[in-house]
Amino acid sequence: MAQYTPKVKEAHAFLEISQDFTTPAEIFRESIANSLDAYARRLWLRAIVEPVRGRETVFIDLSDDGIGMNADTIKSFLNLSDSVKPKEPPAGKPARQMTGYKGHGTKVYFNSESLEVVSYDGTSAPVVCRMSDPRGELADGKVPSADIDELK
């Protein structure tokens, strides 16, 4: 008997999971959950609606004082089913119940025309991650790529 290992159509899987999140409010829910899972105590969330090229565009800006990410954890943030949560709370912070665990929620950001994440974990170099038109890439059957730069 021949053995077969099932395969995953990556772009299709990313697209299907990103489409599980159908309302703009999902971005806010996911952002807040991620901040809380990163032991943030303060969150700043801003949404601005501005006309861009003849249509309304929503800009969302979130900042928090959580533990931050480095180049490796940014990659986990982008990957499918690759959730990375701290095993222990940071020094001086009580343990929390984590809300995310499957590595699917952040794919809500793939519904965007662009994504930019700037983060600092306090030990590595600050990191900037940019994705240009992840929604369009998925619509074209491609897994979106990201530019990740460590700031010196």
C-alpha positions as semicolon CSV with decimal commas, in nm:
position;residue;x (nm);y (nm);z (nm)
1;M;0,000;0,000;0,000
2;A;0,137;0,342;-0,095
3;Q;0,162;0,605;0,177
4;Y;0,036;0,957;0,107
5;T;0,084;1,272;0,314
6;P;-0,187;1,533;0,251
7;K;-0,070;1,873;0,131
8;V;-0,194;2,223;0,202
9;K;-0,269;2,476;-0,068
10;E;-0,106;2,758;0,127
11;A;-0,253;3,063;-0,046
12;H;-0,600;2,913;-0,037
13;A;-0,569;2,830;0,335
14;F;-0,454;3,185;0,417
15;L;-0,738;3,328;0,209
16;E;-1,006;3,108;0,367
17;I;-0,891;3,183;0,721
18;S;-0,861;3,556;0,654
19;Q;-1,217;3,552;0,520
20;D;-1,342;3,396;0,844
21;F;-1,315;3,751;0,978
22;T;-1,586;3,942;0,794
23;T;-1,637;4,263;0,990
24;P;-1,397;4,550;1,060
25;A;-1,465;4,504;1,431
26;E;-1,268;4,175;1,415
27;I;-0,947;4,376;1,365
28;F;-1,010;4,562;1,689
29;R;-1,094;4,244;1,878
30;E;-0,782;4,069;1,751
31;S;-0,560;4,371;1,822
32;I;-0,683;4,401;2,178
33;A;-0,654;4,025;2,239
34;N;-0,295;4,025;2,107
35;S;-0,204;4,319;2,329
36;L;-0,348;4,150;2,635
37;D;-0,167;3,825;2,551
38;A;0,155;4,032;2,536
39;Y;0,090;4,148;2,895
40;A;0,005;4,504;2,790
41;R;-0,140;4,721;3,062
42;R;-0,210;5,017;2,837
43;L;-0,348;5,021;2,482
44;W;-0,391;5,314;2,249
45;L;-0,624;5,246;1,959
46;R;-0,713;5,497;1,689
47;A;-0,918;5,464;1,374
48;I;-0,931;5,735;1,110
49;V;-1,151;5,737;0,801
50;E;-1,010;5,949;0,519
51;P;-1,083;5,979;0,148
52;V;-0,808;5,820;-0,061
53;R;-0,832;5,817;-0,440
54;G;-1,206;5,880;-0,433
55;R;-1,309;5,630;-0,166
56;E;-1,315;5,610;0,211
57;T;-1,017;5,431;0,362
58;V;-0,988;5,322;0,724
59;F;-0,652;5,363;0,894
60;I;-0,608;5,174;1,220
61;D;-0,327;5,249;1,463
62;L;-0,266;5,041;1,775
63;S;0,008;5,089;2,031
64;D;0,057;4,906;2,357
65;D;0,311;4,861;2,634
66;G;0,328;4,482;2,602
67;I;0,639;4,266;2,577
68;G;0,690;4,335;2,206
69;M;0,821;4,119;1,924
70;N;1,156;4,061;1,758
71;A;1,229;3,948;1,401
72;D;1,157;3,582;1,483
73;T;0,831;3,641;1,669
74;I;0,713;3,878;1,393
75;K;0,750;3,582;1,156
76;S;0,538;3,367;1,389
77;F;0,282;3,650;1,398
78;L;0,256;3,628;1,017
79;N;0,270;3,249;0,987
80;L;-0,034;3,027;0,984
81;S;-0,087;2,810;1,295
82;D;0,232;2,939;1,457
83;S;0,115;3,110;1,775
84;V;0,396;3,204;2,014
85;K;0,292;3,300;2,366
86;P;0,523;3,365;2,660
87;K;0,561;3,059;2,882
88;E;0,598;3,276;3,192
89;P;0,473;3,629;3,261
90;P;0,736;3,904;3,249
91;A;0,900;3,990;3,580
92;G;0,663;4,171;3,812
93;K;0,348;4,089;3,613
94;P;0,083;3,839;3,723
95;A;-0,003;3,542;3,502
96;R;-0,290;3,591;3,258
97;Q;-0,526;3,363;3,074
98;M;-0,413;3,373;2,710
99;T;-0,689;3,436;2,455
100;G;-0,509;3,333;2,136
101;Y;-0,352;2,998;2,068
102;K;-0,422;2,871;1,715
103;G;-0,225;3,121;1,507
104;H;-0,529;3,206;1,294
105;G;-0,650;3,538;1,436
106;T;-0,374;3,757;1,301
107;K;-0,479;3,656;0,950
108;V;-0,756;3,915;0,988
109;Y;-0,482;4,167;0,903
110;F;-0,442;3,996;0,566
111;N;-0,775;4,156;0,468
112;S;-0,588;4,488;0,449
113;E;-0,449;4,688;0,163
114;S;-0,131;4,730;0,366
115;L;0,006;4,631;0,705
116;E;0,287;4,782;0,907
117;V;0,403;4,652;1,245
118;V;0,673;4,824;1,448
119;S;0,782;4,644;1,763
120;Y;1,056;4,624;2,025
121;D;1,095;4,342;2,275
122;G;1,347;4,522;2,497
123;T;1,635;4,290;2,414
124;S;1,672;4,265;2,035
125;A;1,683;4,542;1,779
126;P;1,350;4,714;1,710
127;V;1,182;4,560;1,408
128;V;0,959;4,692;1,129
129;C;0,741;4,459;0,924
130;R;0,556;4,575;0,612
131;M;0,315;4,393;0,384
132;S;0,193;4,557;0,068
133;D;-0,156;4,454;-0,045
134;P;-0,188;4,118;0,133
135;R;-0,556;4,102;0,035
136;G;-0,469;4,146;-0,332
137;E;-0,192;3,886;-0,318
138;L;-0,432;3,631;-0,169
139;A;-0,693;3,716;-0,434
140;D;-0,426;3,640;-0,697
141;G;-0,360;3,299;-0,535
142;K;-0,029;3,398;-0,374
143;V;0,081;3,389;-0,012
144;P;0,167;3,752;0,072
145;S;0,528;3,827;0,154
146;A;0,656;4,068;0,415
147;D;0,958;4,293;0,438
148;I;1,109;4,262;0,786
149;D;1,387;4,501;0,886
150;E;1,574;4,530;1,212
151;L;1,642;4,893;1,296
152;K;1,998;4,969;1,397
